[in-house]
PDB file of C-alpha atoms and ligand atoms in Angstrom:
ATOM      1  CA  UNK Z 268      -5.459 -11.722 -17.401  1.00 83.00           C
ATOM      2  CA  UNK Z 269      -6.720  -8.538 -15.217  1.00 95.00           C
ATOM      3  CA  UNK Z 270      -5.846 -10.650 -11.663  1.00 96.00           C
ATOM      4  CA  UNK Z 271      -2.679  -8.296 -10.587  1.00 97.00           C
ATOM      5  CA  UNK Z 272      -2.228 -10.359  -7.033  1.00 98.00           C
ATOM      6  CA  UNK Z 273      -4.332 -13.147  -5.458  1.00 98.00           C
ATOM      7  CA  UNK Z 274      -3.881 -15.084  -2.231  1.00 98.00           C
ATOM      8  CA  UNK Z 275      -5.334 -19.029  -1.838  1.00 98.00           C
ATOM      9  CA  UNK Z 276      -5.262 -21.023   0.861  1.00 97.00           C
ATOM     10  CA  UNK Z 277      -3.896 -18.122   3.137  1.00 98.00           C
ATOM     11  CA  UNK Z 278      -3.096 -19.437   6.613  1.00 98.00           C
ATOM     12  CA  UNK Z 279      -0.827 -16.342   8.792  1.00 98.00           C
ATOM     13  CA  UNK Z 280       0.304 -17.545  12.182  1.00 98.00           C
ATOM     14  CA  UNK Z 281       2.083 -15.224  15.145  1.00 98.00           C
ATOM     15  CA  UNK Z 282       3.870 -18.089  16.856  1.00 97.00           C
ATOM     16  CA  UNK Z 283       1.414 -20.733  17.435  1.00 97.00           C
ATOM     17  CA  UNK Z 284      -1.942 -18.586  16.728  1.00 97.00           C
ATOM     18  CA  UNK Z 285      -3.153 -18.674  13.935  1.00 98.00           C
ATOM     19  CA  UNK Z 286      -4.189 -14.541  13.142  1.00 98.00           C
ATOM     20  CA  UNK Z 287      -5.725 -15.268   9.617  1.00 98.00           C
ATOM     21  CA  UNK Z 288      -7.366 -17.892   7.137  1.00 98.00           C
ATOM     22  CA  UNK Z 289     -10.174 -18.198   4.675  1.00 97.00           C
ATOM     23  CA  UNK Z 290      -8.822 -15.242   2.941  1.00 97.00           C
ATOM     24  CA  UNK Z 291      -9.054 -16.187  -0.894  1.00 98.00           C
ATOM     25  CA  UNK Z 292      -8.790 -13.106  -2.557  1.00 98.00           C
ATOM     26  CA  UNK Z 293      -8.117 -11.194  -6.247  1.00 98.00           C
ATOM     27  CA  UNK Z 294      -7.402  -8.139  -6.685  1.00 98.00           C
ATOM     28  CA  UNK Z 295      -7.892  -6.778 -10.165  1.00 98.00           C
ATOM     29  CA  UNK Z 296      -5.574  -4.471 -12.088  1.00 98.00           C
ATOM     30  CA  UNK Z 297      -6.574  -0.952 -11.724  1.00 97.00           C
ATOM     31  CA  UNK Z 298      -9.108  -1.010  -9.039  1.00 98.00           C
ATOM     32  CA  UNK Z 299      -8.642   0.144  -5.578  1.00 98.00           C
ATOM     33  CA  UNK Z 300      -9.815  -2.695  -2.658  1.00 98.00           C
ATOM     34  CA  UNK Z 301     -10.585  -1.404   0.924  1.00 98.00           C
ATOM     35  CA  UNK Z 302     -10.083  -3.897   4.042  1.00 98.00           C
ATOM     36  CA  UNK Z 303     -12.106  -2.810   6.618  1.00 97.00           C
ATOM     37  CA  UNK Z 304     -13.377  -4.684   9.997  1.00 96.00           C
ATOM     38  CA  UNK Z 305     -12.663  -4.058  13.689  1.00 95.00           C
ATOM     39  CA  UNK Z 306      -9.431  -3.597  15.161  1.00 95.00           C
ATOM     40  CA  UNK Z 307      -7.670  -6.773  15.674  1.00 96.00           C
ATOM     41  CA  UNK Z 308      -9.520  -8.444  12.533  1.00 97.00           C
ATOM     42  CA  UNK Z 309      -6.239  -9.299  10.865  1.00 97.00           C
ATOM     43  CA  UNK Z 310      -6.416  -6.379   8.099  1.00 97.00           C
ATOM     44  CA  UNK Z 311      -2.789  -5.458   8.693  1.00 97.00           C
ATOM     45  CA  UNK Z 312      -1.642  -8.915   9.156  1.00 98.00           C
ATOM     46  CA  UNK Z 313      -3.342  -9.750   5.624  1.00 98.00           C
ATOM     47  CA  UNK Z 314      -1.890  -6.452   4.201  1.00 98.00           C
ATOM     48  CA  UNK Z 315       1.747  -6.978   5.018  1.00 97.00           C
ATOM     49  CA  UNK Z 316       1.693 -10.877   3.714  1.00 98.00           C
ATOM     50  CA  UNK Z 317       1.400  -9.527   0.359  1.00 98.00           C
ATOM     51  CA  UNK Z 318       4.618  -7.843   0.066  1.00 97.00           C
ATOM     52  CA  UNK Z 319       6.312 -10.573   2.494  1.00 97.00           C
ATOM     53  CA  UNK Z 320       6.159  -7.708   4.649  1.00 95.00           C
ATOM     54  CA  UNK Z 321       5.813  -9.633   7.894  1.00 95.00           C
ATOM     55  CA  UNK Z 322       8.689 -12.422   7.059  1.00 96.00           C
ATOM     56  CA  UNK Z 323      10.119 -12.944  10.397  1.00 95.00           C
ATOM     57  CA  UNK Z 324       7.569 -12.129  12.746  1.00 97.00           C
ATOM     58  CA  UNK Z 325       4.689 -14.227  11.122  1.00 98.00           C
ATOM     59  CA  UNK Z 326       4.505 -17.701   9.326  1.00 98.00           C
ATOM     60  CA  UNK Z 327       2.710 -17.372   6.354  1.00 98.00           C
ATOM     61  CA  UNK Z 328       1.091 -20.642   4.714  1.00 98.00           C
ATOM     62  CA  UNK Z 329      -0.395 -20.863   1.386  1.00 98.00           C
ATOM     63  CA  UNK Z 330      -0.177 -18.855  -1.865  1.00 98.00           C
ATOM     64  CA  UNK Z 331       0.369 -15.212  -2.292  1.00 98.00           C
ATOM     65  CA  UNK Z 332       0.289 -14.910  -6.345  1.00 98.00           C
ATOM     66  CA  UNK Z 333       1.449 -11.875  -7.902  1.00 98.00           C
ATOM     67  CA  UNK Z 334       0.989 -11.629 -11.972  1.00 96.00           C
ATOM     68  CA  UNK Z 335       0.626 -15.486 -11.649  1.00 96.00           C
ATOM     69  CA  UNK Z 336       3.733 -16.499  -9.483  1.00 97.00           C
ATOM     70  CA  UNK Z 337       3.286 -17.741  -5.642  1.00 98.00           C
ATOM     71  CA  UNK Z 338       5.628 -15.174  -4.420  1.00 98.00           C
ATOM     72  CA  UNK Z 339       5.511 -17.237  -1.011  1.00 98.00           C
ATOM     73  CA  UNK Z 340       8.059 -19.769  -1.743  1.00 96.00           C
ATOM     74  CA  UNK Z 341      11.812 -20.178  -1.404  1.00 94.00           C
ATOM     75  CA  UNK Z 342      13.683 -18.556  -4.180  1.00 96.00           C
ATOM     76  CA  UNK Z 343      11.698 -15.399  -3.967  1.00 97.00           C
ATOM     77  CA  UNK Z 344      13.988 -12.276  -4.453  1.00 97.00           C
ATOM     78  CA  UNK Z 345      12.045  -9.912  -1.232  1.00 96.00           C
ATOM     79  CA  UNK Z 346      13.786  -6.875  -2.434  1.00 92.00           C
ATOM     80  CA  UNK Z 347      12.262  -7.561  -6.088  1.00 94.00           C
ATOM     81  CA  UNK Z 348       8.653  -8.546  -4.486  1.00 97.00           C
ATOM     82  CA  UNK Z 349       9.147  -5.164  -2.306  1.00 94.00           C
ATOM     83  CA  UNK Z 350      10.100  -3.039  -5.052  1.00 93.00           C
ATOM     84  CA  UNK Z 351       6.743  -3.872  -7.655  1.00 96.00           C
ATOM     85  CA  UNK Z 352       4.602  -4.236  -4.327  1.00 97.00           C
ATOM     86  CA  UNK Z 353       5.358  -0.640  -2.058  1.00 95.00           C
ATOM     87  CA  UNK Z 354       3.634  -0.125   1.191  1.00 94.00           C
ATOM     88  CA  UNK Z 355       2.696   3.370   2.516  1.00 94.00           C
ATOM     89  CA  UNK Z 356       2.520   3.226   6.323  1.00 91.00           C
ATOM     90  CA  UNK Z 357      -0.398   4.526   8.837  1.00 89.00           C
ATOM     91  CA  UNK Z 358       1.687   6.837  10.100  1.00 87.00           C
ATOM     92  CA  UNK Z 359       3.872   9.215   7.355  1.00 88.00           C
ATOM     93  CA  UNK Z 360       7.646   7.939   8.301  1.00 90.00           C
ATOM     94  CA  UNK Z 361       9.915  10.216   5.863  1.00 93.00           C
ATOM     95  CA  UNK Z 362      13.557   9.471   6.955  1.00 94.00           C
ATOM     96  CA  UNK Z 363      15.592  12.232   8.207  1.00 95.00           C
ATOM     97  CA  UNK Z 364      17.044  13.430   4.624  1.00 96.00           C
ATOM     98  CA  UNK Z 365      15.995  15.758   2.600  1.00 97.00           C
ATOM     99  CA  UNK Z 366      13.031  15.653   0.615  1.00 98.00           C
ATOM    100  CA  UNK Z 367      14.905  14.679  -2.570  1.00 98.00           C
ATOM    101  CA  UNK Z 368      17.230  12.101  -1.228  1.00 97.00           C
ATOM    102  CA  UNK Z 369      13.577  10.517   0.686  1.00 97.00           C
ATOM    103  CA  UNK Z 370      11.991  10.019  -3.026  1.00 97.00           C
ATOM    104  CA  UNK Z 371      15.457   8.675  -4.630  1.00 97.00           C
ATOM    105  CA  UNK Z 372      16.955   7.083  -1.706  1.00 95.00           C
ATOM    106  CA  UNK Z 373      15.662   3.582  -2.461  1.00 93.00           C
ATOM    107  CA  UNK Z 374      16.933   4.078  -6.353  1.00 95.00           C
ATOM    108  CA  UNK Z 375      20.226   5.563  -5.396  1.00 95.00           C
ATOM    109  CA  UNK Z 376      20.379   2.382  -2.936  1.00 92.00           C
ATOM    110  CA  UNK Z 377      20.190   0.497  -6.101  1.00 90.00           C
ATOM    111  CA  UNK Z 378      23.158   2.504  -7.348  1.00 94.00           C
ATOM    112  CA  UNK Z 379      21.518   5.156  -9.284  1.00 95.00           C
ATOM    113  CA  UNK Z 380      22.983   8.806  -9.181  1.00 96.00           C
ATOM    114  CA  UNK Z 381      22.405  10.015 -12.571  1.00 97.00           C
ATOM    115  CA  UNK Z 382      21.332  13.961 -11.494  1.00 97.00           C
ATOM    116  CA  UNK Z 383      18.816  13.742 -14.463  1.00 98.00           C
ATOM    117  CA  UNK Z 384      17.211  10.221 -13.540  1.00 97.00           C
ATOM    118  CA  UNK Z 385      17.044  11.678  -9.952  1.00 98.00           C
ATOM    119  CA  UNK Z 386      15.706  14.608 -10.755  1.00 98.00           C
ATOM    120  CA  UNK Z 387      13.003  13.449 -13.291  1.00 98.00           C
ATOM    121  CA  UNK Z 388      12.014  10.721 -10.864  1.00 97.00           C
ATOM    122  CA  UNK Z 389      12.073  13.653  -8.020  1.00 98.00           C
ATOM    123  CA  UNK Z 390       9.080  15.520 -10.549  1.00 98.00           C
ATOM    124  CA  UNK Z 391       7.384  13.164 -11.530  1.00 96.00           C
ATOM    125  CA  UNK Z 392       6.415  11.362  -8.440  1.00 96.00           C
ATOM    126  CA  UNK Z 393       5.791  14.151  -6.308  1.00 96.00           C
ATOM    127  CA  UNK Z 394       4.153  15.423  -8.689  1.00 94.00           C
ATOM    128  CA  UNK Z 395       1.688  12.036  -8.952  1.00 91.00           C
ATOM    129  CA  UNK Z 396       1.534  12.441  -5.022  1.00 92.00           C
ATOM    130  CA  UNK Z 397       0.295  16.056  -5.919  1.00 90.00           C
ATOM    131  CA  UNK Z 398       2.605  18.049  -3.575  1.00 94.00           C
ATOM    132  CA  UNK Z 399       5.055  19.181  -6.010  1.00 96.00           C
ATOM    133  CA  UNK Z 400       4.123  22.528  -6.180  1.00 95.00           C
ATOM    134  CA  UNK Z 401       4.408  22.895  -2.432  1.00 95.00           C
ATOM    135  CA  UNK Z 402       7.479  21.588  -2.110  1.00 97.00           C
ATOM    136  CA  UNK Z 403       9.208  22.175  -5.641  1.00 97.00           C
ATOM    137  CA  UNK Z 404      11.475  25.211  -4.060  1.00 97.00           C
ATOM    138  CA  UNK Z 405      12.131  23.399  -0.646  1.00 97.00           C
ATOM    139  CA  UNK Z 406      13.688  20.063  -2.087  1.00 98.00           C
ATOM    140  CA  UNK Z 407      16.750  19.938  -0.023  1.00 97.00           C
ATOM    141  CA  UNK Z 408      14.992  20.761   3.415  1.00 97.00           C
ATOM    142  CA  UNK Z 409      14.872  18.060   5.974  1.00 97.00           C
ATOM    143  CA  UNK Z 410      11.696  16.159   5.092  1.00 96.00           C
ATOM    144  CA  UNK Z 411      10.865  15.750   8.324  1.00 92.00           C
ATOM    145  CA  UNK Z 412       9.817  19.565   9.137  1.00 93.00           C
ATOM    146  CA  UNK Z 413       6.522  19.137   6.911  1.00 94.00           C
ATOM    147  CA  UNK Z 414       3.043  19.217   7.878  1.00 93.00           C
ATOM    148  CA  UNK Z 415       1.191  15.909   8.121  1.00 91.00           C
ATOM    149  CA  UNK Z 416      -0.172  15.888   4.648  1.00 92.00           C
ATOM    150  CA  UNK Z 417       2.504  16.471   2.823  1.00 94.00           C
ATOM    151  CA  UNK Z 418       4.744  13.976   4.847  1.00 94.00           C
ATOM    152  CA  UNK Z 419       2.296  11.554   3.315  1.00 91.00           C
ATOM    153  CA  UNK Z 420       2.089  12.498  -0.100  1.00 93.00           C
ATOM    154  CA  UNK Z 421       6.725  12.456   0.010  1.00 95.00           C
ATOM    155  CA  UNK Z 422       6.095   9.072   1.323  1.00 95.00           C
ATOM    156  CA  UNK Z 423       3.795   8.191  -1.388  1.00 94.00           C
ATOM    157  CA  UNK Z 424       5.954   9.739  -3.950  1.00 95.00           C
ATOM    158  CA  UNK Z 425       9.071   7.635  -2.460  1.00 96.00           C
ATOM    159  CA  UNK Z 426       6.850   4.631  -3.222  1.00 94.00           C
ATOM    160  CA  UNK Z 427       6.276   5.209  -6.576  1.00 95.00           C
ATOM    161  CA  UNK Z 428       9.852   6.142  -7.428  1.00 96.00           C
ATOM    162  CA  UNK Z 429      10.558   2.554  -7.940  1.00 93.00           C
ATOM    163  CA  UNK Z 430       7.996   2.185  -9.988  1.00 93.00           C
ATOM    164  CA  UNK Z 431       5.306  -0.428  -8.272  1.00 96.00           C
ATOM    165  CA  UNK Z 432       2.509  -2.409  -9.824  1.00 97.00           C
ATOM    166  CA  UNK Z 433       0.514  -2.879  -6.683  1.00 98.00           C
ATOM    167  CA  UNK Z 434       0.712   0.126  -3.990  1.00 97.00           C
ATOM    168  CA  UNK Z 435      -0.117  -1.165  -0.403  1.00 97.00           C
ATOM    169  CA  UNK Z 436      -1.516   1.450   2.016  1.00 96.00           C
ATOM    170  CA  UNK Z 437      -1.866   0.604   5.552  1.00 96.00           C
ATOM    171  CA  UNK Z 438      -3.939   3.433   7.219  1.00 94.00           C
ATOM    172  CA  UNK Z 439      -2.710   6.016   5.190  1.00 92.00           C
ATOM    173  CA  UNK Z 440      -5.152   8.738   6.246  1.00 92.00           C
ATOM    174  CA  UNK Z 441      -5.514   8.126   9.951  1.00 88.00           C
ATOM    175  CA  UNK Z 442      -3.297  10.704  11.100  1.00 85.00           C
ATOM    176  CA  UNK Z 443      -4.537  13.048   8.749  1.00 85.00           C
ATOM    177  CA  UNK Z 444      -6.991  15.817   8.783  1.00 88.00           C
ATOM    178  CA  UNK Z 445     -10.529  15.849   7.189  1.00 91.00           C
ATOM    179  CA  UNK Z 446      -8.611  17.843   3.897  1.00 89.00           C
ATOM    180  CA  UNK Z 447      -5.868  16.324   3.630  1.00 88.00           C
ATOM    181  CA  UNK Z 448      -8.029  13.262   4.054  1.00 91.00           C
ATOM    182  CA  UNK Z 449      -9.947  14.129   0.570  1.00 92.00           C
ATOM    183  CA  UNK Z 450      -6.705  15.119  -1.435  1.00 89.00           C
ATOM    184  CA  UNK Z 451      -4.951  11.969  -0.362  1.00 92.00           C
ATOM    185  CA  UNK Z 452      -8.418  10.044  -1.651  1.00 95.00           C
ATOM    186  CA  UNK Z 453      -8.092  12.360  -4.848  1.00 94.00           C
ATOM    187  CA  UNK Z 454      -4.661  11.383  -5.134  1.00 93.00           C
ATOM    188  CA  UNK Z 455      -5.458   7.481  -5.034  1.00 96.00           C
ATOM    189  CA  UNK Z 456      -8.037   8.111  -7.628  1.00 96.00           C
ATOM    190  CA  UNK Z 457      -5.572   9.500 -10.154  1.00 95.00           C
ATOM    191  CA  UNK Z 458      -3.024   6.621  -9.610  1.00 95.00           C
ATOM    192  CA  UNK Z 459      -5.871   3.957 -10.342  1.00 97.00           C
ATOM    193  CA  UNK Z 460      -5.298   4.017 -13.783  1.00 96.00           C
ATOM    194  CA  UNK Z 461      -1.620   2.961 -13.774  1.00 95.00           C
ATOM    195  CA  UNK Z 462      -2.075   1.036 -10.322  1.00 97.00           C
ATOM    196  CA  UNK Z 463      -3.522  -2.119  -8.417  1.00 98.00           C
ATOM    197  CA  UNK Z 464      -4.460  -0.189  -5.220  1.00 98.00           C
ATOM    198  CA  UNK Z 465      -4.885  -1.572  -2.011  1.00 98.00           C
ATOM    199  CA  UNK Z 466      -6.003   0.326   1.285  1.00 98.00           C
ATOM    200  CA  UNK Z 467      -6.591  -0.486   4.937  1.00 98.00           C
ATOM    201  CA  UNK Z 468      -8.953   1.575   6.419  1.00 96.00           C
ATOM    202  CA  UNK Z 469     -11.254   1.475   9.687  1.00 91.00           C
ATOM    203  CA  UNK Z 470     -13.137   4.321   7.995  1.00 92.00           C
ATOM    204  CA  UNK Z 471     -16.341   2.902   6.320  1.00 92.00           C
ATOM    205  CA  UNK Z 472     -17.255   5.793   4.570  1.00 92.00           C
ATOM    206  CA  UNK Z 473     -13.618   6.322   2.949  1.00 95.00           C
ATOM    207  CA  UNK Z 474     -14.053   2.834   1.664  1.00 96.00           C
ATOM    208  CA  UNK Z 475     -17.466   3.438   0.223  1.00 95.00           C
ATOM    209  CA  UNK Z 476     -16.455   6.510  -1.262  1.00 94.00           C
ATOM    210  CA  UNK Z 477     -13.119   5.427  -2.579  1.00 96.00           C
ATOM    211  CA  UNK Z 478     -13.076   1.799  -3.792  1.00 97.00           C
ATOM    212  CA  UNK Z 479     -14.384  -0.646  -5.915  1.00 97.00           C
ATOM    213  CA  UNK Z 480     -14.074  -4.009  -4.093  1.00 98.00           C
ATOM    214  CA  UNK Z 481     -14.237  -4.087   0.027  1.00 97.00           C
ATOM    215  CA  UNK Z 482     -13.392  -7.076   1.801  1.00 97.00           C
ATOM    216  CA  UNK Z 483     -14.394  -7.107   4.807  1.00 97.00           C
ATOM    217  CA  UNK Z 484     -12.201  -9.250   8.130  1.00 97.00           C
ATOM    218  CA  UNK Z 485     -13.771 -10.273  11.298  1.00 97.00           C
ATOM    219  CA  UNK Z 486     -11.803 -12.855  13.757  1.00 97.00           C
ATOM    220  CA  UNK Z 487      -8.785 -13.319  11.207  1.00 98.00           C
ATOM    221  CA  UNK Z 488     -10.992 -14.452   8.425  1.00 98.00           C
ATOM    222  CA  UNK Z 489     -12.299 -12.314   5.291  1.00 97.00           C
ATOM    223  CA  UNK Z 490     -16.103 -12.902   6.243  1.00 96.00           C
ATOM    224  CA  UNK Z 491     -17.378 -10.727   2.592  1.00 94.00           C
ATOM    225  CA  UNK Z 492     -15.746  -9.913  -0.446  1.00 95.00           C
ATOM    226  CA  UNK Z 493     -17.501  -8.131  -3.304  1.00 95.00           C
ATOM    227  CA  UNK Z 494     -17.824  -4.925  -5.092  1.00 95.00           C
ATOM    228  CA  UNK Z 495     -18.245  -1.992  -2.897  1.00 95.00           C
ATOM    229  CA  UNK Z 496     -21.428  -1.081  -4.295  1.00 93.00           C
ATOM    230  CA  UNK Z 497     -22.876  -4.476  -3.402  1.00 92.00           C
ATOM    231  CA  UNK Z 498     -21.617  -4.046  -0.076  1.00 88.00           C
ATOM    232  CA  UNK Z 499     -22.977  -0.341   1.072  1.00 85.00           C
ATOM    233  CA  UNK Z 500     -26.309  -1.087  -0.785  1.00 77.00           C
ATOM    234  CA  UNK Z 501     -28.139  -3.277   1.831  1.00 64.00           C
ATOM    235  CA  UNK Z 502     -31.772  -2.591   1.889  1.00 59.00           C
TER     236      UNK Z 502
HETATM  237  P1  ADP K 145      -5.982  -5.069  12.383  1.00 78.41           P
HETATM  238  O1  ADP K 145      -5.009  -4.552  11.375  1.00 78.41           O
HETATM  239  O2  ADP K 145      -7.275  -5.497  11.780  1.00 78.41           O
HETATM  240  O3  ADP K 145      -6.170  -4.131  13.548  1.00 78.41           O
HETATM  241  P2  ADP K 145      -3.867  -6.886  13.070  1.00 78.41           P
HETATM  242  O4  ADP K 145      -3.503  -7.560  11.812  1.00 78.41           O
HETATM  243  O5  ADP K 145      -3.002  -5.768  13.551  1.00 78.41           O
HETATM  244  O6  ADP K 145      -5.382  -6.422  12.984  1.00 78.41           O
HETATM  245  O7  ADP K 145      -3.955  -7.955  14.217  1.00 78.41           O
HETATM  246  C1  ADP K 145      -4.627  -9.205  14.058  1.00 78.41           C
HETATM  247  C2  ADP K 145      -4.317 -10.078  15.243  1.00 78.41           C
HETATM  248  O8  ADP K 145      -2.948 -10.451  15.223  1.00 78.41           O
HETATM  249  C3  ADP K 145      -4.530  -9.383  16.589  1.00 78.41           C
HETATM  250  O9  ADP K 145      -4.985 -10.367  17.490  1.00 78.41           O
HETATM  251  C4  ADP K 145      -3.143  -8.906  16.969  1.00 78.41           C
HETATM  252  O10 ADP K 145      -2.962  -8.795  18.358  1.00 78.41           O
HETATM  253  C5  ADP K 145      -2.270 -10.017  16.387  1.00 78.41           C
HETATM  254  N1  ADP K 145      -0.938  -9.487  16.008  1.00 78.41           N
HETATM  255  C6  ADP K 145      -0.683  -8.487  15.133  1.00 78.41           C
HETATM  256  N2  ADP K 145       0.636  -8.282  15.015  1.00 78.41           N
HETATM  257  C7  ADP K 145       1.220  -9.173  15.830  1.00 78.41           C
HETATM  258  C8  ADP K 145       2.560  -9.460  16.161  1.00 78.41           C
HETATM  259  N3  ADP K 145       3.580  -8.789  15.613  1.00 78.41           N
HETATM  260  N4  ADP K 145       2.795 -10.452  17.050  1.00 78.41           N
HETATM  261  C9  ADP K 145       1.780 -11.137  17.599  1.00 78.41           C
HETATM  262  N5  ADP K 145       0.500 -10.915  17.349  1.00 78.41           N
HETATM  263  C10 ADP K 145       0.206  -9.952  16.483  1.00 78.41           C
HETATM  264  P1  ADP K 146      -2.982  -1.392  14.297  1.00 78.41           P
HETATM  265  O1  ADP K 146      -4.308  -1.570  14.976  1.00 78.41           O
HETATM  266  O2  ADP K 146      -2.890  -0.122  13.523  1.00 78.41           O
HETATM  267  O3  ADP K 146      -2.521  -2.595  13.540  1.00 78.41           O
HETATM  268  P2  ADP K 146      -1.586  -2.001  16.703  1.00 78.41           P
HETATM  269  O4  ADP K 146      -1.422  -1.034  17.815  1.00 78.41           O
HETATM  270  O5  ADP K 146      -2.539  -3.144  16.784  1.00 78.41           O
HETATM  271  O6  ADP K 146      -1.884  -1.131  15.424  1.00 78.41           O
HETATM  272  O7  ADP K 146      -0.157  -2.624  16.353  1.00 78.41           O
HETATM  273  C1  ADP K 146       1.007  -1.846  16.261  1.00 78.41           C
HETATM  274  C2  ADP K 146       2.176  -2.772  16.039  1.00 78.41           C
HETATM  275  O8  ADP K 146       2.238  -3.771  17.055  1.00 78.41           O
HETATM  276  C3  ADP K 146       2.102  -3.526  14.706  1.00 78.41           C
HETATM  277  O9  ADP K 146       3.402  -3.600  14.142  1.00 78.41           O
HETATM  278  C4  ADP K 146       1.598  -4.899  15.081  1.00 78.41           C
HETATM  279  O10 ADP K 146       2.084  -5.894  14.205  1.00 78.41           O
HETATM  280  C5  ADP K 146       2.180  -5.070  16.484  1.00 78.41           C
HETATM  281  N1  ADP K 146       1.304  -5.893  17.315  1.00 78.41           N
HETATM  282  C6  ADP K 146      -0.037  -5.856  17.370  1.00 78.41           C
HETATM  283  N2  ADP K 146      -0.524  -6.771  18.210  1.00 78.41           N
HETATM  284  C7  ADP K 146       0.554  -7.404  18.720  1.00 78.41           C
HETATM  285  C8  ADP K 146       0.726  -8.454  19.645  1.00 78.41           C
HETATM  286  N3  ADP K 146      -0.317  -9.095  20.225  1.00 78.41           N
HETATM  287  N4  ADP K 146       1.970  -8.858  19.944  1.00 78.41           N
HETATM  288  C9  ADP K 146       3.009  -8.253  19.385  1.00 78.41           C
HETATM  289  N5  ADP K 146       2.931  -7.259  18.480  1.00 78.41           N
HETATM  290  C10 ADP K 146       1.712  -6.823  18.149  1.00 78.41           C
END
């Protein structure tokens, strides 16, 4: 079965209002999927449901399946769901640590301190993120005194350091200049083999240029849903 996470019957409510249905979606393993659509379409709403992101400020109806299992159900473990679904953030939020204790902090949370471990995981992901070499000799700075871009790419390499299936990314290029920008879409591209990427963006041509299925939201509802090239080839 390719079908890394689906969602059926999706109804997403902020008190009594209901901010998104008709959103029956797959997502394939190994692709990348853009949501696009005007601000206030419901593409973040839709985005966090899938990691169970928004428990406690939304009620989420329906089924959210995840390698076959309706991860929006009682019994759920949300640290487990959270752990092989990450979410990188519009905005790059490195805590204020180093940059070695941001990529390890969620695995040394779950009690591992092995130097090695931590120091392989440290490598490897940053260098997935593609900012090791920039950063390899300033490890133990404060995370928080890096550019922009490379903010990103530590938060993207504290994703992966738990080792996600699906990688969520709200944004993630919004703050970031028109380089950065392309590195950070390089970046994606590499991870697609290993991955099930999916990416919020209001940036049409980002999606065109980066995915393979678009769905596109209007008014809380995912009005198209097909592959990218079907979408940006209108005559
Ligand atoms: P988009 O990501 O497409 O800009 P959002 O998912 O942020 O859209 O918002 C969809 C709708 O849900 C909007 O009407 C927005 O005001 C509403 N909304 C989003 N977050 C909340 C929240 N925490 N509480 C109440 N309403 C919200
Ligand atoms: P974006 O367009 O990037 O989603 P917003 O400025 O719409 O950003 O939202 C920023 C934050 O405010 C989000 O966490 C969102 O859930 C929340 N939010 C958005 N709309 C509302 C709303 N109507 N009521 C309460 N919170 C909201």
């Amino acid at each position: 079965n390719d079908i890394e996470m689906a969602t059926k019957n999706l109804e997403i409510y902020y008190g009594k209002n209901l901010a998104m249905q008709n959103a029956d979606i797959q997502f394939k393993k190994n692709t990348i999927t853009a949501l696009i659509g005007p601000s206030g379409s419901g593409k973040s709403t839709y985005l966090r449901s899938l990691n169970r992101m928004n428990d406690g400020v939304a009620t989420v109806k329906g089924q959210i399946l995840y390698e076959g299992v309706n991860i929006n159900q009682p019994g759920i473990d949300v640290y487990e769901v959270r752990r092989r679904i990450g979410m990188v953030f519009q905005r790059p939020n490195p805590f204020a640590k180093s940059i070695y204790d941001n990529v390890t902090f969620a695995l040394q949370r779950r009690g591992v301190h092995d130097k090695k471990i931590l120091d392989e995981v440290v490598e490897t992901t940053l260098k997935q993120a593609a900012v090791w070499d920039q950063v390899k000799d300033s490890l133990h700075k404060s995370a928080q005194s890096l550019s922009g871009g490379q903010a990103q790419r530590v938060c993207i390499a504290r994703a992966l350091a738990v080792k996600p299936d699906v990688l969520l990314l709200d944004e993630p290029a919004s703050a970031l200049d028109p380089v950065s920008t392309s590195k950070l879409e390089q970046t994606l591209r590499e991870l697609k083999p290993n991955y099930t990427i999916i990416i919020v963006t209001h940036n049409m041509q980002q999606a065109a240029r980066l995915s393979d299925y678009t769905v596109f939201f209007n008014l809380g509802e995912a009005i198209e849903y097909n592959k990218t090239r079907k979408i940006f080839t209108r005559p």
